[in-house]
């Protein structure tokens, strides 16, 4: 599946200026191939959605990108700075190093880096499908822990902090300001001094996003951020994600089951089924792709589908008025 | 407070209709044939059953006694002891039934409610207690000299011992309470500190003040060395491996005869000096220089203040560290390690710093122990020591500084006090030595505290930073980390 071909010849934006490139990613657990030879790009400044039925391997892709799993095969390249930086990337791949600076910025090979370095150096932040907050610590403390690395430097790796250097106090005040800013964005200022475990579910989801943003990421990976949210919260989430994309120079990669969210906010959608990519394009394209429809409705043989009728069903699932905006009728 | 104001559930919300009938049936035992578990007869029956059981088991364990005699064993019977045991079981079980098990309003319920309601007050009380204790600790030697002149040495010595355990508890609290890594081999670092000083003094003629920092550094180094292999372990495995390391260190000390002098230990460890002055009798000693009459109590007072200052440093550094990024990372690690890694925290280094800093304080305490005793041998560093230090941390409440103080005073002080309780031997006969029962009492205290306050005496967590106001966090929300 070549995305370029799908968008009518012109190279898609996410292919010409990708922040993240996943190439031939394979992840096996014993005999089970959770992800098989997966390649896709995440465009800089895009909201990219990774969708697929349950067990398709979406979370596994996240875990490979963020270093929690070591991929069996494949290359995962993260870029700071514009363009594909192909020369720097090739040099890096051959050098055996984990990352290198380039004229435009820097390139990172995530499959070579340990998880904390991916968050710290490559600036990829993530949230978890089952929320992982520091429940016994306050909301504010959660956001300060996210700024651990800069604060650690400011505290002179603890030595300066113990003797109470004024520069550390200043850095901490700045970190609190930044935390307060994100609390404002996710409407949690009032709860700043409450333990995170006391927050209601939706607020915990928002806090997890705020915490990830406090690391100052270039790429934010969200694993089902809208799961369990009511429609109002879901709409708020959409607004927040667009705000993050537009105002913070952060690209977003999200896994989502809620088609309403996916169709409304994503610039680019990648569809997985059984660990294999079955579609890749913008929202309208993916929505009308018969293979996607087949995967979602569990039909084995594509030939048998009456496309128009089924598409209507899918559109209903997608909470969208059908027809009008569906570009090209299948392929 | 809340316990007093809670209205008695009665008159105001009487049920009506069929429900009322059903409830009255349940409430009035004589109108229904079914046995009511709350009745007096049931309580007595249950107690009698327990007494019968005690009788059957006790017949063998208490009623018969065998002694080694020429030509085999002789058997004697002890019927009085058996009857007393049965009566004790009967009365005890009956009392429990009447007040706890088979009553509608068990006294323990009120206790638990009181404990829950009292948590915030307890925390405030703890703050004032902390200040009070600090002032008392500051003047402690003079307090004892003035008020118990006859036994002041004994009391100051006990205070030194308690202070040592407080310091060890605070050191271990960094590893177990903050970073959430259950370390059952903490005594290893105590031993490393003690032996470092003893060996440095023996071979290089170093004094206490020179050796103290070196002992801390060496212990911290051992903390790193032992920390590395256990980094990847979780839960029970972590506990078991740390336990094994503690034993390994002790056994090496025991068997490496040329270096450590094995089971014979090292003696003649120098006493600390006060700016070069020795606290000794005669020419050039402390008393001589200041024109005082020589009194051995000076040395005790001096030792007390050394350990007091060392413990105070441990406490202040820990409080500081908690508010620094590294301390927050420790607590975050205890809460959720995976989330930590997703935020760019190097969990390996973070764990190692916890191990190293905890070990360093253990090393300081160890070299103090060596100088105080003047003699050390591997016997002082058994697993039991680790267990006592851990018990102090757990009973005090994981992560709580004042909890450690209270637990040390109660446990170490309590055990020592048992020695002086005369009336117990009047009750149990002359051969009764309460100290022999200290492990039993220890265990009982543990069980009671764990029933009453499962998360330790001071179970609330104080946030390290606040936007507006600091609110205490209840223990039920705070994670315990690995191995608990
Ligand atoms: N650590 C693991 N060990 C073994 N198998 C795994 C592991 N992680 C994931 N899998 C398997 O890989 C497959 C893909 O799982 P994954 O969690 O990535 O799916 P998903 O697309 O995120 O599904 P969902 O929508 O339910 O979250 C599943 O069959 C799962 O059982
Ligand atoms: Mg998933």
mmCIF file of N, CA and C in Angstrom, chain A residues 68 115-116 119-120 124 126 128 132-138 140-141 144-146 148-149 151-152 155 158 161-164 168-169 172 176 180 183 189-190 192-195 197-198 211-212 215, chain B residues 317 320-329 331-347 350 357 461-474 477-479:
data_model
loop_
_atom_site.group_PDB
_atom_site.id
_atom_site.type_symbol
_atom_site.label_atom_id
_atom_site.label_comp_id
_atom_site.label_asym_id
_atom_site.label_seq_id
_atom_site.Cartn_x
_atom_site.Cartn_y
_atom_site.Cartn_z
ATOM 1 N N UNK A 68 9.176 0.278 25.132
ATOM 2 C CA UNK A 68 8.813 -0.694 26.162
ATOM 3 C C UNK A 68 8.980 -2.122 25.646
ATOM 4 N N UNK A 115 13.723 2.911 26.926
ATOM 5 C CA UNK A 115 12.479 3.685 27.017
ATOM 6 C C UNK A 115 12.645 5.091 27.602
ATOM 7 N N UNK A 116 13.421 5.180 28.712
ATOM 8 C CA UNK A 116 13.503 6.503 29.334
ATOM 9 C C UNK A 116 14.266 7.484 28.467
ATOM 10 N N UNK A 119 11.919 8.977 25.871
ATOM 11 C CA UNK A 119 11.127 10.087 26.406
ATOM 12 C C UNK A 119 12.006 11.320 26.610
ATOM 13 N N UNK A 120 13.216 11.094 27.109
ATOM 14 C CA UNK A 120 14.071 12.201 27.511
ATOM 15 C C UNK A 120 14.745 12.882 26.311
ATOM 16 N N UNK A 124 9.574 11.734 22.873
ATOM 17 C CA UNK A 124 8.322 11.065 22.564
ATOM 18 C C UNK A 124 7.651 10.795 23.905
ATOM 19 N N UNK A 126 4.081 9.516 26.092
ATOM 20 C CA UNK A 126 2.947 8.626 25.844
ATOM 21 C C UNK A 126 1.998 8.596 27.041
ATOM 22 N N UNK A 128 -1.167 5.765 28.664
ATOM 23 C CA UNK A 128 -1.398 4.326 28.682
ATOM 24 C C UNK A 128 -2.886 4.013 28.544
ATOM 25 N N UNK A 132 -2.037 5.273 33.966
ATOM 26 C CA UNK A 132 -0.953 5.059 34.933
ATOM 27 C C UNK A 132 -0.533 6.377 35.528
ATOM 28 N N UNK A 133 -1.239 6.797 36.579
ATOM 29 C CA UNK A 133 -0.843 8.012 37.279
ATOM 30 C C UNK A 133 -0.117 7.610 38.553
ATOM 31 N N UNK A 134 0.520 8.580 39.198
ATOM 32 C CA UNK A 134 1.103 8.335 40.512
ATOM 33 C C UNK A 134 0.003 8.646 41.525
ATOM 34 N N UNK A 135 -0.802 7.634 41.803
ATOM 35 C CA UNK A 135 -2.068 7.845 42.509
ATOM 36 C C UNK A 135 -1.932 8.460 43.887
ATOM 37 N N UNK A 136 -0.872 8.109 44.613
ATOM 38 C CA UNK A 136 -0.728 8.615 45.976
ATOM 39 C C UNK A 136 -0.040 9.966 46.028
ATOM 40 N N UNK A 137 0.237 10.533 44.864
ATOM 41 C CA UNK A 137 0.890 11.846 44.847
ATOM 42 C C UNK A 137 -0.109 12.855 44.281
ATOM 43 N N UNK A 138 0.114 14.126 44.604
ATOM 44 C CA UNK A 138 -0.874 15.109 44.169
ATOM 45 C C UNK A 138 -0.767 15.333 42.661
ATOM 46 N N UNK A 140 -0.285 18.102 41.172
ATOM 47 C CA UNK A 140 0.878 18.942 40.882
ATOM 48 C C UNK A 140 2.168 18.131 40.899
ATOM 49 N N UNK A 141 2.296 17.237 41.874
ATOM 50 C CA UNK A 141 3.506 16.415 41.937
ATOM 51 C C UNK A 141 3.632 15.556 40.681
ATOM 52 N N UNK A 144 5.177 17.611 38.138
ATOM 53 C CA UNK A 144 6.590 17.939 38.394
ATOM 54 C C UNK A 144 7.491 16.741 38.092
ATOM 55 N N UNK A 145 6.989 15.560 38.359
ATOM 56 C CA UNK A 145 7.793 14.370 38.055
ATOM 57 C C UNK A 145 8.039 14.287 36.553
ATOM 58 N N UNK A 146 7.070 14.753 35.776
ATOM 59 C CA UNK A 146 7.249 14.740 34.328
ATOM 60 C C UNK A 146 8.397 15.655 33.907
ATOM 61 N N UNK A 148 11.214 15.874 35.475
ATOM 62 C CA UNK A 148 12.325 15.376 36.280
ATOM 63 C C UNK A 148 13.687 15.741 35.688
ATOM 64 N N UNK A 149 13.870 15.484 34.399
ATOM 65 C CA UNK A 149 15.213 15.638 33.835
ATOM 66 C C UNK A 149 15.732 17.068 33.871
ATOM 67 N N UNK A 151 14.763 19.413 35.858
ATOM 68 C CA UNK A 151 14.900 19.782 37.270
ATOM 69 C C UNK A 151 16.132 19.146 37.894
ATOM 70 N N UNK A 152 16.408 17.925 37.442
ATOM 71 C CA UNK A 152 17.579 17.215 37.968
ATOM 72 C C UNK A 152 18.844 17.996 37.619
ATOM 73 N N UNK A 155 19.040 21.085 39.716
ATOM 74 C CA UNK A 155 19.418 20.854 41.109
ATOM 75 C C UNK A 155 20.853 20.352 41.209
ATOM 76 N N UNK A 158 21.161 16.919 42.440
ATOM 77 C CA UNK A 158 20.834 16.825 43.857
ATOM 78 C C UNK A 158 21.795 17.594 44.753
ATOM 79 N N UNK A 161 20.824 21.110 45.024
ATOM 80 C CA UNK A 161 19.526 21.200 45.670
ATOM 81 C C UNK A 161 19.630 21.075 47.179
ATOM 82 N N UNK A 162 20.516 20.178 47.618
ATOM 83 C CA UNK A 162 20.621 19.956 49.063
ATOM 84 C C UNK A 162 21.161 21.189 49.766
ATOM 85 N N UNK A 163 22.138 21.851 49.133
ATOM 86 C CA UNK A 163 22.663 23.044 49.787
ATOM 87 C C UNK A 163 21.808 24.261 49.466
ATOM 88 N N UNK A 164 20.719 24.047 48.693
ATOM 89 C CA UNK A 164 19.732 25.108 48.504
ATOM 90 C C UNK A 164 20.162 26.229 47.581
ATOM 91 N N UNK A 168 18.284 26.599 41.667
ATOM 92 C CA UNK A 168 17.340 25.488 41.673
ATOM 93 C C UNK A 168 15.951 25.964 42.058
ATOM 94 N N UNK A 169 15.887 26.854 43.024
ATOM 95 C CA UNK A 169 14.566 27.353 43.432
ATOM 96 C C UNK A 169 13.865 28.020 42.268
ATOM 97 N N UNK A 172 12.611 25.408 39.916
ATOM 98 C CA UNK A 172 11.418 24.726 40.426
ATOM 99 C C UNK A 172 10.178 25.605 40.270
ATOM 100 N N UNK A 176 6.807 24.708 38.264
ATOM 101 C CA UNK A 176 5.450 24.809 38.809
ATOM 102 C C UNK A 176 4.584 25.671 37.897
ATOM 103 N N UNK A 180 1.237 24.592 36.184
ATOM 104 C CA UNK A 180 0.002 25.357 36.351
ATOM 105 C C UNK A 180 -0.620 25.674 34.991
ATOM 106 N N UNK A 183 -2.307 22.576 33.865
ATOM 107 C CA UNK A 183 -3.506 22.345 34.680
ATOM 108 C C UNK A 183 -4.643 23.217 34.171
ATOM 109 N N UNK A 189 -6.976 23.007 37.611
ATOM 110 C CA UNK A 189 -6.298 23.896 38.552
ATOM 111 C C UNK A 189 -6.845 23.743 39.964
ATOM 112 N N UNK A 190 -8.161 23.595 40.060
ATOM 113 C CA UNK A 190 -8.795 23.484 41.379
ATOM 114 C C UNK A 190 -8.339 22.233 42.130
ATOM 115 N N UNK A 192 -5.371 20.802 41.989
ATOM 116 C CA UNK A 192 -3.908 20.669 41.945
ATOM 117 C C UNK A 192 -3.333 19.967 43.167
ATOM 118 N N UNK A 193 -3.923 20.195 44.346
ATOM 119 C CA UNK A 193 -3.336 19.648 45.563
ATOM 120 C C UNK A 193 -4.032 18.393 46.059
ATOM 121 N N UNK A 194 -4.873 17.806 45.202
ATOM 122 C CA UNK A 194 -5.529 16.553 45.583
ATOM 123 C C UNK A 194 -4.741 15.378 45.039
ATOM 124 N N UNK A 195 -4.811 14.235 45.731
ATOM 125 C CA UNK A 195 -4.136 13.055 45.178
ATOM 126 C C UNK A 195 -4.753 12.631 43.850
ATOM 127 N N UNK A 197 -5.258 9.846 42.544
ATOM 128 C CA UNK A 197 -6.187 8.715 42.557
ATOM 129 C C UNK A 197 -7.597 9.145 42.944
ATOM 130 N N UNK A 198 -7.729 10.329 43.527
ATOM 131 C CA UNK A 198 -9.055 10.805 43.930
ATOM 132 C C UNK A 198 -9.837 11.431 42.780
ATOM 133 N N UNK A 211 0.351 15.509 31.957
ATOM 134 C CA UNK A 211 1.636 15.036 32.456
ATOM 135 C C UNK A 211 2.581 14.737 31.294
ATOM 136 N N UNK A 212 2.048 14.076 30.262
ATOM 137 C CA UNK A 212 2.886 13.789 29.093
ATOM 138 C C UNK A 212 3.356 15.087 28.445
ATOM 139 N N UNK A 215 6.517 16.982 29.700
ATOM 140 C CA UNK A 215 7.865 16.568 29.320
ATOM 141 C C UNK A 215 8.336 17.344 28.095
ATOM 142 N N UNK B 317 18.538 15.687 55.804
ATOM 143 C CA UNK B 317 18.862 15.365 54.402
ATOM 144 C C UNK B 317 17.674 14.650 53.756
ATOM 145 N N UNK B 320 14.981 17.110 52.961
ATOM 146 C CA UNK B 320 15.390 17.888 51.799
ATOM 147 C C UNK B 320 15.233 17.082 50.513
ATOM 148 N N UNK B 321 15.739 15.853 50.563
ATOM 149 C CA UNK B 321 15.721 15.019 49.365
ATOM 150 C C UNK B 321 14.296 14.793 48.872
ATOM 151 N N UNK B 322 13.369 14.643 49.796
ATOM 152 C CA UNK B 322 11.983 14.396 49.392
ATOM 153 C C UNK B 322 11.453 15.532 48.533
ATOM 154 N N UNK B 323 11.978 16.743 48.753
ATOM 155 C CA UNK B 323 11.462 17.890 48.006
ATOM 156 C C UNK B 323 12.267 18.160 46.748
ATOM 157 N N UNK B 324 13.299 17.371 46.529
ATOM 158 C CA UNK B 324 14.112 17.541 45.327
ATOM 159 C C UNK B 324 13.627 16.552 44.266
ATOM 160 N N UNK B 325 14.021 16.794 43.006
ATOM 161 C CA UNK B 325 13.562 15.876 41.948
ATOM 162 C C UNK B 325 13.893 14.421 42.253
ATOM 163 N N UNK B 326 15.045 14.167 42.843
ATOM 164 C CA UNK B 326 15.420 12.771 43.059
ATOM 165 C C UNK B 326 14.473 12.106 44.058
ATOM 166 N N UNK B 327 14.093 12.843 45.089
ATOM 167 C CA UNK B 327 13.177 12.285 46.077
ATOM 168 C C UNK B 327 11.801 12.049 45.488
ATOM 169 N N UNK B 328 11.367 13.007 44.673
ATOM 170 C CA UNK B 328 10.061 12.831 44.033
ATOM 171 C C UNK B 328 10.109 11.640 43.089
ATOM 172 N N UNK B 329 11.243 11.469 42.413
ATOM 173 C CA UNK B 329 11.361 10.322 41.503
ATOM 174 C C UNK B 329 11.314 9.012 42.297
ATOM 175 N N UNK B 331 9.637 8.468 45.018
ATOM 176 C CA UNK B 331 8.246 8.187 45.371
ATOM 177 C C UNK B 331 7.443 7.792 44.125
ATOM 178 N N UNK B 332 7.761 8.425 43.007
ATOM 179 C CA UNK B 332 7.071 8.064 41.771
ATOM 180 C C UNK B 332 7.373 6.613 41.404
ATOM 181 N N UNK B 333 8.609 6.227 41.652
ATOM 182 C CA UNK B 333 9.028 4.850 41.378
ATOM 183 C C UNK B 333 8.208 3.877 42.209
ATOM 184 N N UNK B 334 7.966 4.250 43.452
ATOM 185 C CA UNK B 334 7.163 3.413 44.333
ATOM 186 C C UNK B 334 5.733 3.329 43.795
ATOM 187 N N UNK B 335 5.253 4.430 43.222
ATOM 188 C CA UNK B 335 3.871 4.448 42.747
ATOM 189 C C UNK B 335 3.717 3.667 41.454
ATOM 190 N N UNK B 336 4.586 3.924 40.480
ATOM 191 C CA UNK B 336 4.429 3.260 39.185
ATOM 192 C C UNK B 336 5.715 3.382 38.384
ATOM 193 N N UNK B 337 6.447 2.285 38.301
ATOM 194 C CA UNK B 337 7.737 2.326 37.637
ATOM 195 C C UNK B 337 7.606 2.544 36.129
ATOM 196 N N UNK B 338 6.605 1.924 35.528
ATOM 197 C CA UNK B 338 6.457 2.035 34.073
ATOM 198 C C UNK B 338 6.139 3.473 33.677
ATOM 199 N N UNK B 339 5.261 4.106 34.460
ATOM 200 C CA UNK B 339 4.953 5.509 34.169
ATOM 201 C C UNK B 339 6.216 6.353 34.296
ATOM 202 N N UNK B 340 7.049 6.043 35.272
ATOM 203 C CA UNK B 340 8.303 6.778 35.432
ATOM 204 C C UNK B 340 9.143 6.703 34.171
ATOM 205 N N UNK B 341 9.251 5.490 33.637
ATOM 206 C CA UNK B 341 10.102 5.339 32.452
ATOM 207 C C UNK B 341 9.501 6.094 31.269
ATOM 208 N N UNK B 342 8.178 6.121 31.189
ATOM 209 C CA UNK B 342 7.567 6.836 30.069
ATOM 210 C C UNK B 342 7.781 8.335 30.198
ATOM 211 N N UNK B 343 8.198 8.803 31.370
ATOM 212 C CA UNK B 343 8.440 10.236 31.549
ATOM 213 C C UNK B 343 9.924 10.558 31.485
ATOM 214 N N UNK B 344 10.719 9.585 31.080
ATOM 215 C CA UNK B 344 12.134 9.858 30.885
ATOM 216 C C UNK B 344 12.981 9.729 32.135
ATOM 217 N N UNK B 345 12.442 9.099 33.171
ATOM 218 C CA UNK B 345 13.234 8.913 34.387
ATOM 219 C C UNK B 345 14.046 7.629 34.256
ATOM 220 N N UNK B 346 15.320 7.741 34.486
ATOM 221 C CA UNK B 346 16.181 6.569 34.423
ATOM 222 C C UNK B 346 15.994 5.787 35.724
ATOM 223 N N UNK B 347 15.164 4.774 35.669
ATOM 224 C CA UNK B 347 14.774 4.099 36.916
ATOM 225 C C UNK B 347 15.951 3.357 37.530
ATOM 226 N N UNK B 350 17.898 5.890 39.487
ATOM 227 C CA UNK B 350 17.094 6.371 40.604
ATOM 228 C C UNK B 350 17.084 5.351 41.736
ATOM 229 N N UNK B 357 22.249 6.006 49.028
ATOM 230 C CA UNK B 357 22.086 6.989 50.101
ATOM 231 C C UNK B 357 21.601 6.310 51.370
ATOM 232 N N UNK B 461 0.561 10.620 53.972
ATOM 233 C CA UNK B 461 1.708 11.110 53.226
ATOM 234 C C UNK B 461 1.563 12.610 53.056
ATOM 235 N N UNK B 462 2.651 13.301 53.284
ATOM 236 C CA UNK B 462 2.634 14.744 53.097
ATOM 237 C C UNK B 462 3.157 15.069 51.708
ATOM 238 N N UNK B 463 2.384 15.824 50.898
ATOM 239 C CA UNK B 463 2.889 16.149 49.552
ATOM 240 C C UNK B 463 4.179 16.950 49.642
ATOM 241 N N UNK B 464 5.043 16.802 48.633
ATOM 242 C CA UNK B 464 6.331 17.477 48.679
ATOM 243 C C UNK B 464 6.214 18.925 48.232
ATOM 244 N N UNK B 465 5.101 19.265 47.575
ATOM 245 C CA UNK B 465 4.971 20.606 47.030
ATOM 246 C C UNK B 465 3.483 20.896 46.908
ATOM 247 N N UNK B 466 3.112 22.160 46.943
ATOM 248 C CA UNK B 466 1.690 22.483 46.820
ATOM 249 C C UNK B 466 1.518 23.773 46.038
ATOM 250 N N UNK B 467 0.398 23.843 45.331
ATOM 251 C CA UNK B 467 0.085 25.068 44.606
ATOM 252 C C UNK B 467 -0.559 26.061 45.565
ATOM 253 N N UNK B 468 -1.542 25.569 46.338
ATOM 254 C CA UNK B 468 -2.217 26.464 47.296
ATOM 255 C C UNK B 468 -1.995 25.995 48.725
ATOM 256 N N UNK B 469 -2.543 24.819 49.051
ATOM 257 C CA UNK B 469 -2.355 24.340 50.427
ATOM 258 C C UNK B 469 -2.006 22.868 50.393
ATOM 259 N N UNK B 470 -1.209 22.473 51.386
ATOM 260 C CA UNK B 470 -0.825 21.072 51.469
ATOM 261 C C UNK B 470 -1.920 20.287 52.157
ATOM 262 N N UNK B 471 -2.408 19.260 51.494
ATOM 263 C CA UNK B 471 -3.383 18.383 52.141
ATOM 264 C C UNK B 471 -2.725 17.032 52.317
ATOM 265 N N UNK B 472 -2.999 16.430 53.467
ATOM 266 C CA UNK B 472 -2.442 15.096 53.715
ATOM 267 C C UNK B 472 -3.109 14.069 52.806
ATOM 268 N N UNK B 473 -2.336 13.095 52.383
ATOM 269 C CA UNK B 473 -2.875 12.055 51.521
ATOM 270 C C UNK B 473 -3.028 10.775 52.327
ATOM 271 N N UNK B 474 -4.213 10.201 52.293
ATOM 272 C CA UNK B 474 -4.495 8.982 53.071
ATOM 273 C C UNK B 474 -3.688 7.805 52.567
ATOM 274 N N UNK B 477 -4.392 5.484 49.439
ATOM 275 C CA UNK B 477 -4.100 5.872 48.059
ATOM 276 C C UNK B 477 -2.629 5.661 47.702
ATOM 277 N N UNK B 478 -1.789 5.613 48.727
ATOM 278 C CA UNK B 478 -0.350 5.574 48.476
ATOM 279 C C UNK B 478 0.100 4.133 48.223
ATOM 280 N N UNK B 479 0.848 3.951 47.141
ATOM 281 C CA UNK B 479 1.331 2.610 46.822
ATOM 282 C C UNK B 479 2.483 2.247 47.745
#
